[in-house]
Amino acid sequence: MKNGGTFRILKKPVNIDPARASDTIQGLDVNKPDNEILLTFMARLSSDYENILITNDVSMQVKAELLGIRTQSYHNLRVSETGYRGIKCYDIANWQTIEELYKNGNYVGVETIPELKDENFVENEYIYLKCENMKAYTVYKNKNLFIIDSKTLKPCNVNAKNDSQKFALHALMAPTEEIPLVILKGPAGSAKTFLSLAAGVDQTYDGKYGKIVITRANVLADKDIGYLKGSLEDKMNPLLAPFYDNLEVILRCFNGGEKESNEQIQMQIEDMKESGILEVASLAYMRGRSLNGAFIIVDEVQNMSPLQVLTLVTRAGMGTKVVLCGDLDQIDAPNLDRENNALAYVSEKMKNSPLCAQITFNQDECVRSPLALEAAAKLTIR
């Protein structure tokens, strides 16, 4: 190799003495592929260089540690958190700056604001400006701050309950020509899925998108209950229960808050499926598809691998918006951690892209209930 190393493919493992293998770890079966790899590695150990086994397989890493083998995960699929939230807040001294934002074509140059001129921003980063009792919600684009009229952002009659939700709705409602990829991160109850669905339903009924496609990682927080019978949709329905829960609330808001029965709401959801407005998709069958004019919502992205999210985002065709939702504190996949999951990976790699907007909700922005907020703050394992 260019760096002086040697790359070798072993068609057959080296001869392994079963007696030696059983002495190494009692009961180690040399006929199992993982064990064969480990013992082959041990047979080729050399004192001339550092010996490291590269694998993302957690089970193999545990076995390797018992054998005294040093392991590493794939470095090219790991990222370090930089703390980027997609939102910044500034107190400025000159109230005329905010007044100018509303008068001068709804934008102002960053270099004209003393508190911001030396700051580094990325495209589609949201900036909240305050000066005494005046405030302005803005988005950064090409060295300018553009005003956001949060009063117009009410998809399906849903109102934002905090500043982060206002910014999230702007990203979700922005044309695909401006922001085709939206990443929403944050704790349970911060309304990531709810806002995404509200924006998707509103714009689909408005004719901006042909359909809403919903999917999520097939990873459970507990042991599964076995194989599920029925069609693909039947198998996906338990995983997509959070979508349907939110959709029921959204449809009631969309209909003006009328007291419709659960049966009527369920009929509306079934009508959306039958008419093709709402499509339930499985990640396993996304490869090869090209989705044009669709509003794609992907939940639990922290339980996906970087390669899975690459496959999914590249399915987007013309006029399609992709929304990725997740929480880095709720990783259930055994082979993933905070540095190699899809949510962390895509967030870090896409943060400088003018085609992407990101919003990270804080723990105190949970809108479910005081109990959910307290649990998120005190029961999270870090």
CSV table of C-alpha atoms in Angstrom, one decimal:
chain,number,residue,atom,x,y,z
A,1,MET,CA,0.0,0.0,0.0
A,2,LYS,CA,1.1,3.7,-0.5
A,3,ASN,CA,1.9,4.1,3.2
A,4,GLY,CA,4.2,1.0,3.2
A,5,GLY,CA,1.7,-1.4,4.7
A,6,THR,CA,0.5,-4.7,3.2
A,7,PHE,CA,-3.1,-5.4,2.4
A,8,ARG,CA,-3.8,-9.2,2.3
A,9,ILE,CA,-7.0,-11.2,1.8
A,10,LEU,CA,-7.0,-14.6,3.4
A,11,LYS,CA,-9.0,-17.0,1.3
A,12,LYS,CA,-8.6,-19.7,4.0
A,13,PRO,CA,-7.8,-19.1,7.7
A,14,VAL,CA,-4.5,-20.3,9.0
A,15,ASN,CA,-4.4,-23.7,10.6
A,16,ILE,CA,-5.7,-23.4,14.1
A,17,ASP,CA,-4.9,-26.0,16.8
A,18,PRO,CA,-8.3,-26.8,18.4
A,19,ALA,CA,-6.5,-27.7,21.7
A,20,ARG,CA,-4.8,-24.3,21.8
A,21,ALA,CA,-8.1,-22.6,21.0
A,22,SER,CA,-10.0,-24.4,23.8
A,23,ASP,CA,-7.2,-23.5,26.2
A,24,THR,CA,-7.4,-19.9,25.3
A,25,ILE,CA,-11.1,-19.5,26.3
A,26,GLN,CA,-12.9,-22.5,27.5
A,27,GLY,CA,-15.6,-23.5,25.1
A,28,LEU,CA,-14.4,-21.4,22.2
A,29,ASP,CA,-15.8,-23.0,19.1
A,30,VAL,CA,-13.3,-22.6,16.2
A,31,ASN,CA,-16.0,-23.5,13.6
A,32,LYS,CA,-17.8,-20.2,14.2
A,33,PRO,CA,-16.8,-17.4,11.8
A,34,ASP,CA,-16.2,-14.8,14.4
A,35,ASN,CA,-14.0,-17.1,16.5
A,36,GLU,CA,-12.1,-18.1,13.4
A,37,ILE,CA,-11.3,-14.5,12.6
A,38,LEU,CA,-10.1,-13.9,16.2
A,39,LEU,CA,-7.9,-16.9,16.3
A,40,THR,CA,-6.5,-16.2,12.8
A,41,PHE,CA,-5.6,-12.7,14.1
A,42,MET,CA,-3.9,-14.2,17.1
A,43,ALA,CA,-1.9,-16.6,14.9
A,44,ARG,CA,-0.5,-13.7,12.9
A,45,LEU,CA,0.5,-11.4,15.8
A,46,SER,CA,3.8,-9.8,15.4
A,47,SER,CA,6.1,-7.8,17.6
A,48,ASP,CA,7.3,-5.8,14.7
A,49,TYR,CA,4.2,-3.6,14.6
A,50,GLU,CA,1.1,-2.7,16.5
A,51,ASN,CA,-1.7,-5.3,16.2
A,52,ILE,CA,-5.2,-3.9,16.1
A,53,LEU,CA,-8.4,-5.7,15.1
A,54,ILE,CA,-10.8,-3.3,13.2
A,55,THR,CA,-14.5,-4.1,13.7
A,56,ASN,CA,-17.8,-2.5,14.5
A,57,ASP,CA,-19.1,-5.8,15.9
A,58,VAL,CA,-19.6,-5.2,19.6
A,59,SER,CA,-19.8,-9.0,20.3
A,60,MET,CA,-16.4,-9.5,18.6
A,61,GLN,CA,-14.9,-6.6,20.5
A,62,VAL,CA,-15.9,-8.2,23.8
A,63,LYS,CA,-14.4,-11.5,22.8
A,64,ALA,CA,-11.3,-9.8,21.5
A,65,GLU,CA,-10.8,-8.0,24.9
A,66,LEU,CA,-11.0,-11.4,26.7
A,67,LEU,CA,-8.3,-12.6,24.4
A,68,GLY,CA,-6.1,-9.6,25.0
A,69,ILE,CA,-6.6,-8.2,21.5
A,70,ARG,CA,-6.8,-4.5,21.0
A,71,THR,CA,-9.8,-3.4,18.8
A,72,GLN,CA,-11.0,-0.2,17.1
A,73,SER,CA,-14.1,0.8,15.3
A,74,TYR,CA,-14.1,2.2,11.8
A,75,HIS,CA,-12.7,5.7,12.1
A,76,ASN,CA,-14.1,7.0,8.8
A,77,LEU,CA,-17.7,6.4,10.1
A,78,ARG,CA,-17.2,8.2,13.4
A,79,VAL,CA,-17.7,11.9,14.1
A,80,SER,CA,-17.0,14.1,17.2
A,81,GLU,CA,-19.8,16.2,18.5
A,82,THR,CA,-19.1,19.9,18.0
A,83,GLY,CA,-22.1,21.3,19.9
A,84,TYR,CA,-23.6,22.8,16.8
A,85,ARG,CA,-27.3,23.5,17.4
A,86,GLY,CA,-28.3,25.4,14.3
A,87,ILE,CA,-29.5,28.2,16.5
A,88,LYS,CA,-27.8,31.2,18.2
A,89,CYS,CA,-29.1,34.0,20.3
A,90,TYR,CA,-27.6,37.5,20.6
A,91,ASP,CA,-28.3,40.6,22.6
A,92,ILE,CA,-27.5,43.6,20.5
A,93,ALA,CA,-27.2,47.2,21.6
A,94,ASN,CA,-28.7,49.0,18.6
A,95,TRP,CA,-32.5,48.6,18.4
A,96,GLN,CA,-32.5,50.3,15.0
A,97,THR,CA,-30.9,47.1,13.5
A,98,ILE,CA,-34.0,45.2,14.3
A,99,GLU,CA,-36.2,48.0,12.9
A,100,GLU,CA,-34.1,48.0,9.7
A,101,LEU,CA,-34.7,44.2,9.4
A,102,TYR,CA,-38.4,44.8,9.1
A,103,LYS,CA,-38.1,47.8,6.7
A,104,ASN,CA,-35.0,47.2,4.5
A,105,GLY,CA,-36.3,44.4,2.3
A,106,ASN,CA,-36.5,42.0,5.3
A,107,TYR,CA,-32.7,41.5,5.4
A,108,VAL,CA,-29.5,43.1,6.7
A,109,GLY,CA,-25.8,42.3,6.3
A,110,VAL,CA,-24.1,40.6,9.2
A,111,GLU,CA,-21.1,42.9,8.9
A,112,THR,CA,-23.3,45.8,9.8
A,113,ILE,CA,-24.1,44.4,13.3
A,114,PRO,CA,-21.1,44.9,15.7
A,115,GLU,CA,-22.0,42.0,17.9
A,116,LEU,CA,-22.1,39.6,14.9
A,117,LYS,CA,-19.5,40.8,12.4
A,118,ASP,CA,-16.7,38.6,13.9
A,119,GLU,CA,-18.8,35.5,14.3
A,120,ASN,CA,-18.7,32.5,12.1
A,121,PHE,CA,-22.1,31.3,10.8
A,122,VAL,CA,-23.1,28.5,8.4
A,123,GLU,CA,-25.8,28.6,5.8
A,124,ASN,CA,-29.3,28.3,7.1
A,125,GLU,CA,-28.2,28.9,10.7
A,126,TYR,CA,-31.0,30.5,12.7
A,127,ILE,CA,-30.2,33.7,14.6
A,128,TYR,CA,-32.4,35.2,17.3
A,129,LEU,CA,-31.8,38.9,18.0
A,130,LYS,CA,-32.9,40.7,21.1
A,131,CYS,CA,-32.7,44.4,22.1
A,132,GLU,CA,-34.7,45.4,25.2
A,133,ASN,CA,-38.3,44.6,24.3
A,134,MET,CA,-37.6,44.1,20.6
A,135,LYS,CA,-36.8,40.8,19.0
A,136,ALA,CA,-36.3,39.4,15.5
A,137,TYR,CA,-36.2,35.8,14.2
A,138,THR,CA,-33.7,35.5,11.3
A,139,VAL,CA,-32.0,33.0,9.2
A,140,TYR,CA,-28.4,33.4,7.9
A,141,LYS,CA,-27.9,33.1,4.1
A,142,ASN,CA,-24.9,34.3,2.1
A,143,LYS,CA,-23.6,36.8,4.7
A,144,ASN,CA,-27.1,38.3,5.3
A,145,LEU,CA,-29.8,37.8,8.0
A,146,PHE,CA,-33.3,37.4,6.6
A,147,ILE,CA,-36.3,38.0,8.7
A,148,ILE,CA,-38.7,35.2,9.6
A,149,ASP,CA,-42.4,36.0,10.0
A,150,SER,CA,-43.3,33.4,12.5
A,151,LYS,CA,-47.0,34.4,12.5
A,152,THR,CA,-47.4,32.9,9.1
A,153,LEU,CA,-46.0,29.5,10.1
A,154,LYS,CA,-49.1,27.7,11.3
A,155,PRO,CA,-49.4,24.4,9.4
A,156,CYS,CA,-52.7,22.6,10.0
A,157,ASN,CA,-53.5,25.4,12.6
A,158,VAL,CA,-50.5,24.3,14.7
A,159,ASN,CA,-48.8,27.1,16.7
A,160,ALA,CA,-45.2,27.0,17.7
A,161,LYS,CA,-44.7,26.9,21.5
A,162,ASN,CA,-41.1,28.1,21.7
A,163,ASP,CA,-38.4,29.8,19.7
A,164,SER,CA,-36.9,26.5,18.5
A,165,GLN,CA,-40.2,25.3,17.2
A,166,LYS,CA,-40.6,28.6,15.2
A,167,PHE,CA,-37.3,28.0,13.6
A,168,ALA,CA,-38.1,24.3,12.9
A,169,LEU,CA,-41.4,25.3,11.2
A,170,HIS,CA,-39.6,27.8,9.0
A,171,ALA,CA,-37.2,25.0,7.9
A,172,LEU,CA,-40.0,22.5,7.4
A,173,MET,CA,-42.1,25.0,5.4
A,174,ALA,CA,-39.3,26.4,3.3
A,175,PRO,CA,-39.4,25.5,-0.4
A,176,THR,CA,-37.3,22.4,-1.4
A,177,GLU,CA,-35.3,24.7,-3.7
A,178,GLU,CA,-34.0,26.5,-0.6
A,179,ILE,CA,-33.9,23.8,2.1
A,180,PRO,CA,-34.5,20.2,0.9
A,181,LEU,CA,-33.0,18.6,4.0
A,182,VAL,CA,-34.1,19.3,7.6
A,183,ILE,CA,-32.5,17.7,10.7
A,184,LEU,CA,-34.4,17.9,14.0
A,185,LYS,CA,-32.6,16.7,17.1
A,186,GLY,CA,-33.7,16.8,20.7
A,187,PRO,CA,-35.3,15.0,23.7
A,188,ALA,CA,-38.6,13.2,23.7
A,189,GLY,CA,-41.5,15.5,23.7
A,190,SER,CA,-39.9,18.4,21.8
A,191,ALA,CA,-42.4,17.9,19.0
A,192,LYS,CA,-40.0,16.8,16.3
A,193,THR,CA,-42.3,14.3,14.7
A,194,PHE,CA,-45.4,16.3,15.4
A,195,LEU,CA,-44.1,19.5,13.6
A,196,SER,CA,-42.8,17.5,10.7
A,197,LEU,CA,-46.1,15.7,10.1
A,198,ALA,CA,-48.1,19.0,10.5
A,199,ALA,CA,-45.9,20.7,7.9
A,200,GLY,CA,-46.1,17.6,5.6
A,201,VAL,CA,-49.9,17.3,5.8
A,202,ASP,CA,-50.4,21.1,5.3
A,203,GLN,CA,-48.2,21.3,2.3
A,204,THR,CA,-49.4,18.1,0.7
A,205,TYR,CA,-53.0,19.2,0.9
A,206,ASP,CA,-51.8,22.5,-0.5
A,207,GLY,CA,-50.4,20.8,-3.6
A,208,LYS,CA,-46.7,21.5,-2.9
A,209,TYR,CA,-46.0,17.8,-2.5
A,210,GLY,CA,-47.6,14.7,-4.0
A,211,LYS,CA,-47.4,12.5,-0.9
A,212,ILE,CA,-46.0,12.1,2.6
A,213,VAL,CA,-43.6,9.1,3.1
A,214,ILE,CA,-43.0,8.0,6.7
A,215,THR,CA,-40.5,5.5,7.9
A,216,ARG,CA,-38.2,4.8,10.8
A,217,ALA,CA,-35.4,2.5,11.9
A,218,ASN,CA,-36.5,-1.1,12.7
A,219,VAL,CA,-34.9,-1.1,16.2
A,220,LEU,CA,-36.9,-1.6,19.4
A,221,ALA,CA,-36.2,-0.3,22.9
A,222,ASP,CA,-37.1,-3.8,24.3
A,223,LYS,CA,-37.0,-7.4,23.1
A,224,ASP,CA,-39.4,-7.9,20.3
A,225,ILE,CA,-42.5,-10.1,20.5
A,226,GLY,CA,-41.5,-12.4,17.5
A,227,TYR,CA,-42.5,-12.3,13.9
A,228,LEU,CA,-45.4,-10.3,12.8
A,229,LYS,CA,-48.0,-11.6,10.4
A,230,GLY,CA,-49.5,-9.7,7.5
A,231,SER,CA,-48.4,-7.3,4.8
A,232,LEU,CA,-45.5,-4.9,4.9
A,233,GLU,CA,-47.8,-2.2,6.3
A,234,ASP,CA,-49.1,-4.6,8.9
A,235,LYS,CA,-45.5,-5.3,10.0
A,236,MET,CA,-44.6,-1.6,10.0
A,237,ASN,CA,-47.7,-0.3,11.9
A,238,PRO,CA,-46.4,-1.1,15.4
A,239,LEU,CA,-43.1,0.8,14.6
A,240,LEU,CA,-45.1,3.8,13.2
A,241,ALA,CA,-47.5,4.1,16.1
A,242,PRO,CA,-45.9,7.5,17.2
A,243,PHE,CA,-46.7,8.9,13.7
A,244,TYR,CA,-50.3,7.8,13.9
A,245,ASP,CA,-50.7,9.2,17.4
A,246,ASN,CA,-49.4,12.6,16.2
A,247,LEU,CA,-51.5,12.4,13.0
A,248,GLU,CA,-54.7,12.1,15.0
A,249,VAL,CA,-54.0,15.3,16.8
A,250,ILE,CA,-53.0,17.1,13.6
A,251,LEU,CA,-56.1,16.1,11.7
A,252,ARG,CA,-58.2,17.4,14.6
A,253,CYS,CA,-56.4,20.7,14.5
A,254,PHE,CA,-56.6,20.8,10.7
A,255,ASN,CA,-60.4,20.4,10.9
A,256,GLY,CA,-60.7,23.4,13.1
A,257,GLY,CA,-60.6,21.6,16.4
A,258,GLU,CA,-63.9,19.9,15.8
A,259,LYS,CA,-64.8,17.1,18.2
A,260,GLU,CA,-64.6,14.2,15.8
A,261,SER,CA,-64.8,10.6,17.0
A,262,ASN,CA,-61.8,8.3,16.9
A,263,GLU,CA,-63.6,6.3,14.2
A,264,GLN,CA,-63.8,9.4,11.9
A,265,ILE,CA,-60.2,10.2,12.4
A,266,GLN,CA,-59.1,6.7,11.6
A,267,MET,CA,-61.2,6.8,8.5
A,268,GLN,CA,-59.4,9.9,7.4
A,269,ILE,CA,-56.0,8.2,8.0
A,270,GLU,CA,-57.2,5.2,6.0
A,271,ASP,CA,-58.4,7.5,3.2
A,272,MET,CA,-54.9,9.1,3.1
A,273,LYS,CA,-53.3,5.7,2.7
A,274,GLU,CA,-55.7,4.5,0.0
A,275,SER,CA,-55.4,7.7,-2.0
A,276,GLY,CA,-51.6,7.6,-1.9
A,277,ILE,CA,-51.3,10.8,0.1
A,278,LEU,CA,-49.7,8.9,3.0
A,279,GLU,CA,-47.2,6.1,2.3
A,280,VAL,CA,-45.7,3.8,4.9
A,281,ALA,CA,-42.2,2.7,3.7
A,282,SER,CA,-39.6,0.3,5.0
A,283,LEU,CA,-35.9,1.2,5.1
A,284,ALA,CA,-35.1,-2.3,3.8
A,285,TYR,CA,-36.8,-1.6,0.5
A,286,MET,CA,-35.7,2.0,-0.2
A,287,ARG,CA,-32.6,1.2,-2.2
A,288,GLY,CA,-33.2,1.7,-5.9
A,289,ARG,CA,-36.2,4.1,-5.5
A,290,SER,CA,-36.3,7.7,-6.6
A,291,LEU,CA,-39.0,9.7,-4.8
A,292,ASN,CA,-40.1,12.9,-6.6
A,293,GLY,CA,-42.3,15.6,-5.1
A,294,ALA,CA,-42.5,13.8,-1.8
A,295,PHE,CA,-42.3,14.9,1.9
A,296,ILE,CA,-40.2,12.2,3.5
A,297,ILE,CA,-40.1,11.9,7.3
A,298,VAL,CA,-37.6,9.5,9.0
A,299,ASP,CA,-37.8,9.0,12.7
A,300,GLU,CA,-35.4,7.4,15.2
A,301,VAL,CA,-32.4,8.2,12.9
A,302,GLN,CA,-30.0,7.7,15.8
A,303,ASN,CA,-30.7,4.0,15.5
A,304,MET,CA,-29.5,3.9,11.8
A,305,SER,CA,-26.0,3.5,10.5
A,306,PRO,CA,-24.3,6.2,8.3
A,307,LEU,CA,-24.6,4.0,5.3
A,308,GLN,CA,-28.4,3.6,5.9
A,309,VAL,CA,-28.9,7.4,6.0
A,310,LEU,CA,-26.8,7.8,2.9
A,311,THR,CA,-29.0,5.3,1.0
A,312,LEU,CA,-32.1,7.1,2.3
A,313,VAL,CA,-31.2,10.7,1.6
A,314,THR,CA,-30.0,9.9,-1.9
A,315,ARG,CA,-33.5,8.6,-2.7
A,316,ALA,CA,-34.7,12.2,-2.9
A,317,GLY,CA,-35.7,13.3,-6.4
A,318,MET,CA,-36.7,16.7,-7.7
A,319,GLY,CA,-39.1,18.6,-5.4
A,320,THR,CA,-38.6,16.3,-2.5
A,321,LYS,CA,-37.9,17.3,1.1
A,322,VAL,CA,-36.3,14.9,3.6
A,323,VAL,CA,-36.8,15.4,7.3
A,324,LEU,CA,-34.6,13.4,9.7
A,325,CYS,CA,-35.6,13.3,13.4
A,326,GLY,CA,-33.9,11.7,16.4
A,327,ASP,CA,-32.4,11.9,19.8
A,328,LEU,CA,-28.8,11.1,20.6
A,329,ASP,CA,-29.8,10.1,24.1
A,330,GLN,CA,-32.1,7.3,22.9
A,331,ILE,CA,-29.7,5.0,21.0
A,332,ASP,CA,-31.1,1.4,21.2
A,333,ALA,CA,-29.0,-0.3,18.4
A,334,PRO,CA,-26.3,-2.4,20.1
A,335,ASN,CA,-23.7,-1.6,17.5
A,336,LEU,CA,-24.1,2.2,17.6
A,337,ASP,CA,-23.0,4.9,20.0
A,338,ARG,CA,-23.0,8.8,20.1
A,339,GLU,CA,-20.2,9.0,17.5
A,340,ASN,CA,-21.0,6.5,14.8
A,341,ASN,CA,-24.8,6.7,14.5
A,342,ALA,CA,-26.5,8.2,11.4
A,343,LEU,CA,-28.0,11.2,13.2
A,344,ALA,CA,-24.6,12.4,14.5
A,345,TYR,CA,-22.9,11.6,11.3
A,346,VAL,CA,-25.3,13.4,8.9
A,347,SER,CA,-25.6,16.3,11.3
A,348,GLU,CA,-21.9,16.9,11.3
A,349,LYS,CA,-21.2,16.2,7.7
A,350,MET,CA,-24.1,18.4,6.4
A,351,LYS,CA,-23.9,21.4,8.7
A,352,ASN,CA,-22.0,23.5,6.2
A,353,SER,CA,-24.4,22.7,3.3
A,354,PRO,CA,-26.7,25.5,2.0
A,355,LEU,CA,-29.2,22.7,1.3
A,356,CYS,CA,-29.6,21.7,4.9
A,357,ALA,CA,-31.1,23.3,8.1
A,358,GLN,CA,-30.7,21.9,11.6
A,359,ILE,CA,-32.5,22.5,14.8
A,360,THR,CA,-31.5,21.1,18.2
A,361,PHE,CA,-34.1,21.3,20.9
A,362,ASN,CA,-33.0,21.7,24.6
A,363,GLN,CA,-34.2,19.6,27.4
A,364,ASP,CA,-36.3,22.5,28.8
A,365,GLU,CA,-38.2,22.7,25.4
A,366,CYS,CA,-40.2,19.5,26.0
A,367,VAL,CA,-43.9,20.2,25.5
A,368,ARG,CA,-45.4,16.9,26.5
A,369,SER,CA,-46.0,17.3,30.2
A,370,PRO,CA,-44.1,18.3,33.4
A,371,LEU,CA,-43.5,14.6,34.0
A,372,ALA,CA,-41.9,14.0,30.6
A,373,LEU,CA,-39.7,17.0,31.1
A,374,GLU,CA,-38.6,15.9,34.6
A,375,ALA,CA,-37.9,12.3,33.4
A,376,ALA,CA,-35.8,13.6,30.4
A,377,ALA,CA,-33.7,15.7,32.8
A,378,LYS,CA,-33.2,13.2,35.6
A,379,LEU,CA,-33.4,9.7,34.0
A,380,THR,CA,-31.2,10.2,31.0
A,381,ILE,CA,-28.2,7.9,31.0
A,382,ARG,CA,-25.1,9.5,29.6
